[in-house]
PDB file of C-alpha atoms in Angstrom:
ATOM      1  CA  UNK A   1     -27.754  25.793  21.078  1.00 46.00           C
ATOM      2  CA  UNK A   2     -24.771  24.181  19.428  1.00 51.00           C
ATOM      3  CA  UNK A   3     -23.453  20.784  20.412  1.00 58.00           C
ATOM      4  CA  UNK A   4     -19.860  20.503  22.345  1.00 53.00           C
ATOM      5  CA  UNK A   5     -18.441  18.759  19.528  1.00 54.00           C
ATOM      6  CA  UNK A   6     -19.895  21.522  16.490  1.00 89.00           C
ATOM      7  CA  UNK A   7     -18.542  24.172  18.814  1.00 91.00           C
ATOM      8  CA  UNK A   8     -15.122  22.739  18.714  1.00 93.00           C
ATOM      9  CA  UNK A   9     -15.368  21.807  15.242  1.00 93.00           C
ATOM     10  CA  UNK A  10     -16.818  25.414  14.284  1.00 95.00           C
ATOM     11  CA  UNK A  11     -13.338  27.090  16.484  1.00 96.00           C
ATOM     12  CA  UNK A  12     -10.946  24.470  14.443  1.00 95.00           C
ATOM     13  CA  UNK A  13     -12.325  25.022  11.490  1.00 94.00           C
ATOM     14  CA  UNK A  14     -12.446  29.025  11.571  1.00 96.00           C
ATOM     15  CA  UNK A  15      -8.480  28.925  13.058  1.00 96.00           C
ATOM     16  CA  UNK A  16      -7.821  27.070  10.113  1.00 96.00           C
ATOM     17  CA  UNK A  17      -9.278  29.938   7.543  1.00 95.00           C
ATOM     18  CA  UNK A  18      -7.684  32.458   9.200  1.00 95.00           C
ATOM     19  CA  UNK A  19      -4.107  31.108   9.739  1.00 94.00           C
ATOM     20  CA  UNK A  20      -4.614  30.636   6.033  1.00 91.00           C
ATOM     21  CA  UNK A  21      -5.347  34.119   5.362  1.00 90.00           C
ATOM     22  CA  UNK A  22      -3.626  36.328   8.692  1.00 92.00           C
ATOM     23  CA  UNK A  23      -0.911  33.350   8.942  1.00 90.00           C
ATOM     24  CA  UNK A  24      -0.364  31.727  12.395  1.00 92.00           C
ATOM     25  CA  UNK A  25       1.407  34.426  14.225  1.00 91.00           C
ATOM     26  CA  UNK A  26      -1.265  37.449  12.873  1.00 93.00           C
ATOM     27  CA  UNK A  27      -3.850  35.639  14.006  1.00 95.00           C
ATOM     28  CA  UNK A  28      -5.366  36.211  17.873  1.00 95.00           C
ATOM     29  CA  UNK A  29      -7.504  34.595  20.073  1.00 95.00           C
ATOM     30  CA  UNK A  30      -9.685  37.166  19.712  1.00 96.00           C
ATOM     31  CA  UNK A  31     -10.075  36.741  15.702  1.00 96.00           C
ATOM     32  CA  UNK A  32     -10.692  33.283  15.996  1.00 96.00           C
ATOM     33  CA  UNK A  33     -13.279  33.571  18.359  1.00 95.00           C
ATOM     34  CA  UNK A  34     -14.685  36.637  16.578  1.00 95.00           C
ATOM     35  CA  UNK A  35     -14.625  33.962  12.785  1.00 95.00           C
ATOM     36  CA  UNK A  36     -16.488  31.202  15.372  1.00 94.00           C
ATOM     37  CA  UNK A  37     -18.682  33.455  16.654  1.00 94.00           C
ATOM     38  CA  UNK A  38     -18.006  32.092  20.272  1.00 94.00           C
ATOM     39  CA  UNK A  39     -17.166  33.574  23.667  1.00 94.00           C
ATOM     40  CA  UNK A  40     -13.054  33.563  24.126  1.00 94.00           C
ATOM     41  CA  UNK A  41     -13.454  30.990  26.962  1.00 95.00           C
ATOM     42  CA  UNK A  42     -14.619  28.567  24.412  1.00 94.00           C
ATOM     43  CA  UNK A  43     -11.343  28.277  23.298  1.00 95.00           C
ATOM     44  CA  UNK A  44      -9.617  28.299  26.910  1.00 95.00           C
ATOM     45  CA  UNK A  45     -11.709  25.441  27.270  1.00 94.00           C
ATOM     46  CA  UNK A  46     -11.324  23.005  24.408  1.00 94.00           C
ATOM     47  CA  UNK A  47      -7.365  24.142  23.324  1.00 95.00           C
ATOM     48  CA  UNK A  48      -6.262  26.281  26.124  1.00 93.00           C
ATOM     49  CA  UNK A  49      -4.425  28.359  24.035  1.00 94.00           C
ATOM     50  CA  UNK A  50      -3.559  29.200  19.897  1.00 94.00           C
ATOM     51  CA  UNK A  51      -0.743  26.751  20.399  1.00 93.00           C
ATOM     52  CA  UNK A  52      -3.258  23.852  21.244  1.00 95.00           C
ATOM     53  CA  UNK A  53      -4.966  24.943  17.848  1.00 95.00           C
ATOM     54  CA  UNK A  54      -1.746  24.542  15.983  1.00 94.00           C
ATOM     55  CA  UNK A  55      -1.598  21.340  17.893  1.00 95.00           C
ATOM     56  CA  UNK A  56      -4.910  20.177  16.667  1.00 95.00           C
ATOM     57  CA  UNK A  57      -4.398  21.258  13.504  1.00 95.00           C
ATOM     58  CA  UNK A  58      -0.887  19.152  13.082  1.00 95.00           C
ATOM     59  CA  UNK A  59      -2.318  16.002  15.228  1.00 95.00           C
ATOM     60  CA  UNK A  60      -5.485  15.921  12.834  1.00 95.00           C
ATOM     61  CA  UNK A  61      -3.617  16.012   9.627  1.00 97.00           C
ATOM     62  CA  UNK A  62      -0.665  13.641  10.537  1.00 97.00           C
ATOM     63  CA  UNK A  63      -2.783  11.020  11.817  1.00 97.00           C
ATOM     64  CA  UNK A  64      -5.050  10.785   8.645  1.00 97.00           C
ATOM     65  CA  UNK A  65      -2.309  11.158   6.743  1.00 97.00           C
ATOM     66  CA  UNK A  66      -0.040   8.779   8.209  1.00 97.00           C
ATOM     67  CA  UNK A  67      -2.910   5.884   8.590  1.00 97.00           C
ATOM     68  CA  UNK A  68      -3.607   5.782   4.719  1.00 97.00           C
ATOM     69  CA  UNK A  69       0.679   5.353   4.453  1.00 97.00           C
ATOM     70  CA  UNK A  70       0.503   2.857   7.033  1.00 97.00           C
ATOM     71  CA  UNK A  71      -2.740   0.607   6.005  1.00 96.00           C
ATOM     72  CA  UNK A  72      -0.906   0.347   2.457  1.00 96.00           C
ATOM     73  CA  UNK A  73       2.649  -0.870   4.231  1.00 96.00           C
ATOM     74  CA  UNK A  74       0.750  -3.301   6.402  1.00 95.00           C
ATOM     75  CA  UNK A  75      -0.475  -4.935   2.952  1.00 95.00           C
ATOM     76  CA  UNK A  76       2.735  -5.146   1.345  1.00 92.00           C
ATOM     77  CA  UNK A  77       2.751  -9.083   2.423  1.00 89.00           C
ATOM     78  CA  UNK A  78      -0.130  -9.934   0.763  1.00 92.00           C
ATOM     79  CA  UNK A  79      -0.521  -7.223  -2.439  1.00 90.00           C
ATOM     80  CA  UNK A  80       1.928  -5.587  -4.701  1.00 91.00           C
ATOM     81  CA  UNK A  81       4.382  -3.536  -3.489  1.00 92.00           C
ATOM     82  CA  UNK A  82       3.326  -0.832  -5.802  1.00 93.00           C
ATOM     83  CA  UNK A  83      -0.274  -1.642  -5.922  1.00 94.00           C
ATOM     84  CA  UNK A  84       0.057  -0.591  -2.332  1.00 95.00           C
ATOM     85  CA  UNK A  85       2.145   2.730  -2.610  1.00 96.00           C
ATOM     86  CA  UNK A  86      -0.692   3.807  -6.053  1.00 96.00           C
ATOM     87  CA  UNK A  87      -4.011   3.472  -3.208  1.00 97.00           C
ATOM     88  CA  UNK A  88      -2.222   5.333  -0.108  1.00 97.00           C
ATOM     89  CA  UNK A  89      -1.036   8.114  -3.152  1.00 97.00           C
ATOM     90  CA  UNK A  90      -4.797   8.180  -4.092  1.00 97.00           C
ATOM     91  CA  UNK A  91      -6.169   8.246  -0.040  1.00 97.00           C
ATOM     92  CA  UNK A  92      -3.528  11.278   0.783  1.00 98.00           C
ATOM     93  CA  UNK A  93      -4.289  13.472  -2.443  1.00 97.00           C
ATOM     94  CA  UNK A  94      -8.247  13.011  -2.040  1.00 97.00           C
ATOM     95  CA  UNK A  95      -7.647  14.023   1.606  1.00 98.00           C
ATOM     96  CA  UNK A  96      -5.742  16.651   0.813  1.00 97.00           C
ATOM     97  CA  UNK A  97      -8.070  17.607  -1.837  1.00 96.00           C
ATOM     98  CA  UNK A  98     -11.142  17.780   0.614  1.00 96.00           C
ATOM     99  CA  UNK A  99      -9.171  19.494   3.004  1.00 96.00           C
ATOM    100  CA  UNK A 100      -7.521  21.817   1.405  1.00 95.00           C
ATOM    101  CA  UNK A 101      -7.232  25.038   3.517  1.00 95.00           C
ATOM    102  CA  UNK A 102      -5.656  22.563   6.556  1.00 96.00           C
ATOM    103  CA  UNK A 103      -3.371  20.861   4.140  1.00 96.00           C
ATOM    104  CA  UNK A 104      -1.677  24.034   2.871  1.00 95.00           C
ATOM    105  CA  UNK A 105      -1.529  25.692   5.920  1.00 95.00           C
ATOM    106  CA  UNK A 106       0.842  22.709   7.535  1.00 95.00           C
ATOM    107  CA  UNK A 107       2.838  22.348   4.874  1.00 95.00           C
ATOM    108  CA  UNK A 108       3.522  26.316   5.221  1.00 93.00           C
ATOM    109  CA  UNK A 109       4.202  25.959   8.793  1.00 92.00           C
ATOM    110  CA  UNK A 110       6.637  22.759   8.155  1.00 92.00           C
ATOM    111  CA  UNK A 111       8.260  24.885   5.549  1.00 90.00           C
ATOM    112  CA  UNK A 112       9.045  27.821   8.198  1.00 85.00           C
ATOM    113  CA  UNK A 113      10.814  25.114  10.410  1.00 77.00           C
ATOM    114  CA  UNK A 114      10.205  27.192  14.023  1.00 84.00           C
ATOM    115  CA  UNK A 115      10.832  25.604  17.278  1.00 87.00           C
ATOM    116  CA  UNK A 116       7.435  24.964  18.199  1.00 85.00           C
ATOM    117  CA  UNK A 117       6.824  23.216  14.786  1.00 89.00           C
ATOM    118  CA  UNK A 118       9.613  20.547  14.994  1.00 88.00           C
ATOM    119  CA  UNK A 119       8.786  19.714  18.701  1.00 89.00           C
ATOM    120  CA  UNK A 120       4.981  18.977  17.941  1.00 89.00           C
ATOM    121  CA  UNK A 121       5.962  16.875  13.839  1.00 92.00           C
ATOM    122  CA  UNK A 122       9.508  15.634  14.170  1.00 92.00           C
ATOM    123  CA  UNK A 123       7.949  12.223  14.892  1.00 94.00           C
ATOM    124  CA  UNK A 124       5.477  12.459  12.584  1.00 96.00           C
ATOM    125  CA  UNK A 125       8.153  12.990  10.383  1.00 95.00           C
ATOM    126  CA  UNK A 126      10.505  10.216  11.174  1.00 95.00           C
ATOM    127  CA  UNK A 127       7.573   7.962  10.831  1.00 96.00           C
ATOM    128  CA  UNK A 128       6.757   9.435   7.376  1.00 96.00           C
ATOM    129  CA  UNK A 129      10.160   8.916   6.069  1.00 95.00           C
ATOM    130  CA  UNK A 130      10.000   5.195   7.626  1.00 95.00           C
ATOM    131  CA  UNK A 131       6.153   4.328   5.800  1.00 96.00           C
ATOM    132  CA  UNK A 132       7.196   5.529   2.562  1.00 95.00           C
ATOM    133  CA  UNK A 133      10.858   4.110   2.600  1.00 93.00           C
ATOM    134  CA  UNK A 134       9.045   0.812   3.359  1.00 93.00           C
ATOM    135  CA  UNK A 135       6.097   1.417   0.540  1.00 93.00           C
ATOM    136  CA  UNK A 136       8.933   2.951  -2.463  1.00 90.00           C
ATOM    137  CA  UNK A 137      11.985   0.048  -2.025  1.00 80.00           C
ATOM    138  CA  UNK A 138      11.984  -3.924  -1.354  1.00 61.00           C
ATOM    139  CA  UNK A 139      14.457  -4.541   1.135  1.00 50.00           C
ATOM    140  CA  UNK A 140      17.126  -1.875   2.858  1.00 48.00           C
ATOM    141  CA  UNK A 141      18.307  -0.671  -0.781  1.00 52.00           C
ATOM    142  CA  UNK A 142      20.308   2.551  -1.049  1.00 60.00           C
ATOM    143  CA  UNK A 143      19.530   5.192   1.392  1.00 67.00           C
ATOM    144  CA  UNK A 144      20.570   8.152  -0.709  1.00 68.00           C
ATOM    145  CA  UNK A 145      18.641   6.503  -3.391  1.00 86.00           C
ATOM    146  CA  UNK A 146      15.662   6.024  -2.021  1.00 89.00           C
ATOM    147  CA  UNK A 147      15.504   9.465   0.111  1.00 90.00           C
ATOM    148  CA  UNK A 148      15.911  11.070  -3.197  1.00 92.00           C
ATOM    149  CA  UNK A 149      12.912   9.085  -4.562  1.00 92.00           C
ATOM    150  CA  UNK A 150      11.014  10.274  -1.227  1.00 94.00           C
ATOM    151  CA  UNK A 151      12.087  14.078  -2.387  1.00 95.00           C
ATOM    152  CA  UNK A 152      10.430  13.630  -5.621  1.00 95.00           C
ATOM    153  CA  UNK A 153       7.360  12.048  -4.088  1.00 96.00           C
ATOM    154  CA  UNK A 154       6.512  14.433  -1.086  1.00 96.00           C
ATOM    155  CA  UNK A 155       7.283  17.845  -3.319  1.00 96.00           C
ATOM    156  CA  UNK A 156       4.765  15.797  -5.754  1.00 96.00           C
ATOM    157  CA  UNK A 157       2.476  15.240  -3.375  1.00 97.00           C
ATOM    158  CA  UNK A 158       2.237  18.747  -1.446  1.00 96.00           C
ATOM    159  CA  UNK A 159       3.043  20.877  -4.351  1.00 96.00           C
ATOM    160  CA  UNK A 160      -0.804  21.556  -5.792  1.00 96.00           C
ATOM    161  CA  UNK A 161      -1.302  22.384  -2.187  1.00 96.00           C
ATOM    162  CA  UNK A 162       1.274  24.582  -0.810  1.00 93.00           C
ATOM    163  CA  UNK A 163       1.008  26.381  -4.619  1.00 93.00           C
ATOM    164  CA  UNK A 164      -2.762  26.796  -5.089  1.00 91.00           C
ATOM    165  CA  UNK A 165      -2.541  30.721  -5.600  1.00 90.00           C
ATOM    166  CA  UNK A 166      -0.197  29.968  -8.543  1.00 93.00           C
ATOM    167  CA  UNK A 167      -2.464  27.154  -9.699  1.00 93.00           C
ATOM    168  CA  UNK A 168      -5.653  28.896  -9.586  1.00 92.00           C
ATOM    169  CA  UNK A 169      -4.535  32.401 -10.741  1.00 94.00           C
ATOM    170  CA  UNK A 170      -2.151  31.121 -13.201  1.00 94.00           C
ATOM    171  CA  UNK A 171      -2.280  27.402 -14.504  1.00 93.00           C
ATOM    172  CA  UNK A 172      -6.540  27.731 -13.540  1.00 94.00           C
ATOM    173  CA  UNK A 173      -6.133  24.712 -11.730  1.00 93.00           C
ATOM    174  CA  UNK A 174      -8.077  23.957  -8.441  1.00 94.00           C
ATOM    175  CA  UNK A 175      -6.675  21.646  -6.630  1.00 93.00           C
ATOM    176  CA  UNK A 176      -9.482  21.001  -4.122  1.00 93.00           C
ATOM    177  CA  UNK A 177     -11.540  19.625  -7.675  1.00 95.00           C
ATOM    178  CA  UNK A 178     -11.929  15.555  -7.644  1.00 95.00           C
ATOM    179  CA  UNK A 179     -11.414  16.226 -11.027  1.00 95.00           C
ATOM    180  CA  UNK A 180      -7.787  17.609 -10.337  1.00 96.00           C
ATOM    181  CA  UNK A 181      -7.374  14.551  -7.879  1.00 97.00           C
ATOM    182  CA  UNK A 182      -8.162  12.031 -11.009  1.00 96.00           C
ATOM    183  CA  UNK A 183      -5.553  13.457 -13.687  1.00 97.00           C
ATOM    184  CA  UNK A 184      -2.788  14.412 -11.080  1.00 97.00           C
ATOM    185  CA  UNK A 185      -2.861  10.999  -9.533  1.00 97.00           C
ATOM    186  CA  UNK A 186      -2.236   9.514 -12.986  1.00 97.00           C
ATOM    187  CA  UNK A 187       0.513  11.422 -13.256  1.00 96.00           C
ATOM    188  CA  UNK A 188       2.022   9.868  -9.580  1.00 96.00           C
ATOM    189  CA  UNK A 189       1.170   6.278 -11.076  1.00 96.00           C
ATOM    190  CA  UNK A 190       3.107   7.243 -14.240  1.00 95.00           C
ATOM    191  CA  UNK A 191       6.110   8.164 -12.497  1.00 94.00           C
ATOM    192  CA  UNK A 192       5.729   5.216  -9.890  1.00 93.00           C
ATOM    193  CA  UNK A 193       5.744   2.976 -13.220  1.00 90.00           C
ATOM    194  CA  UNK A 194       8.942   5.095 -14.333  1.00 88.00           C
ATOM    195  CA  UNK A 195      11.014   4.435 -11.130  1.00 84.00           C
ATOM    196  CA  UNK A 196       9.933   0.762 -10.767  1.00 70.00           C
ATOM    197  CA  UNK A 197      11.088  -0.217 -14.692  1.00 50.00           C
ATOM    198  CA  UNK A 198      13.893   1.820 -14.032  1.00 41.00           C
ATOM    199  CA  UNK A 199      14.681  -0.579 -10.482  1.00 44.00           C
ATOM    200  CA  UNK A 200      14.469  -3.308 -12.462  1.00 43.00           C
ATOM    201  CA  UNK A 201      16.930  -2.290 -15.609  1.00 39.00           C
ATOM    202  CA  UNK A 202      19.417  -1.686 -13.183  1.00 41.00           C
ATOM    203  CA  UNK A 203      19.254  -5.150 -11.616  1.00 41.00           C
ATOM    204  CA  UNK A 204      19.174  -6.792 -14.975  1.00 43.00           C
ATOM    205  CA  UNK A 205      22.303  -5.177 -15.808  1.00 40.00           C
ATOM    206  CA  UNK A 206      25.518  -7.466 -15.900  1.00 48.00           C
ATOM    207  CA  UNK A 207      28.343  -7.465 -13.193  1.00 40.00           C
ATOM    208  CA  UNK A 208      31.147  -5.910 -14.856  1.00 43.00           C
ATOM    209  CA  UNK A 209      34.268  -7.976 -14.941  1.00 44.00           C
ATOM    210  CA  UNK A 210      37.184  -6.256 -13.430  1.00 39.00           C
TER     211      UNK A 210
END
């Protein structure tokens, strides 16, 4: 007989293959619970509904994410600034790497931008845009500045993810690979070097005189 928590596990897990494959609104109750092999009421009880899977899905994925962006900021005192930005980088692409199917299938929803979406991530969201603001720029800085820097990062970031068909069927790429995970994050730490020396031209610059 299988534990409560394998049971709930085994439902989350075969929502998440599915609204991967069907997409969230072509997949039923009755699919999931067909993929889990478990009795409809199994669901009722642990989510209630598919919108308390969605729900799990999001509140899973935010939190892990956002704690590896939020351990790194709480270091910024005592480490460097970009030492701490390179390790949360590192944390969210091996996450996203081991968790693949999730990972894509919330950036997909994000990307649809539906009602029920915003109400259940805009905070998530805000607090995003806060940790990496915080781990990208000493200080206030320029806030069309730094949000494009954030751009750059979080299409970086979700990219291999939200693209694996393409990088699979066409680049033969898998993204899930720890091998992937090494090479692409040297390619975030090269363009974290790139936007730090170019920070620091900038301020070395002299005043023009009027």
């Amino acid at each position: 007989m299988k534990s409560a928590l394998s049971t709930k596990e085994t439902i989350l897990n075969s929502a998440i293959l599915l609204f991967n494959t069907k997409g969230y609104d072509g997949t039923s109750i009755r699919d999931i619970s067909n993929k889990a092999n478990v009795n409809p009421a199994n669901i009722s009880y642990y989510f209630h509904n598919k919108q308390g899977l969605l729900e799990a899905c999001l509140v899973y994925f935010f939190e892990h994410y956002l704690n590896f962006l939020e351990e790194e900021v709480n270091l910024i005192a005592l480490e460097n600034r970009k030492e701490c930005l390179n390790r949360a980088i590192y944390k969210i692409l091996e996450f996203q790497g081991k968790n693949h199917f999730l990972t894509r299938f919330v950036w997909r929803e994000i990307s649809i931008d539906s009602q029920v979406i915003r109400e259940i991530t805009s905070s998530y969201l805000m607090k995003e845009r806060y940790l990496f603001k915080r781990l990208l720029e000493e200080g206030e800085g320029n806030n069309a500045s730094i949000y494009m820097k954030i751009i750059q990062l979080k299409s970086m970031l979700t990219m291999p993810f939200l693209n694996s068909q393409y990088l699979r069927e066409v680049l033969h790429i898998f993204p899930q690979e720890k091998y992937f995970i090494e090479k692409y994050y040297l390619v975030l730490k090269e363009w974290i070097d790139q936007i730090t020396v170019e920070k620091k031209e900038t301020a070395n610059q002299p005043i023009p005189t009027p």
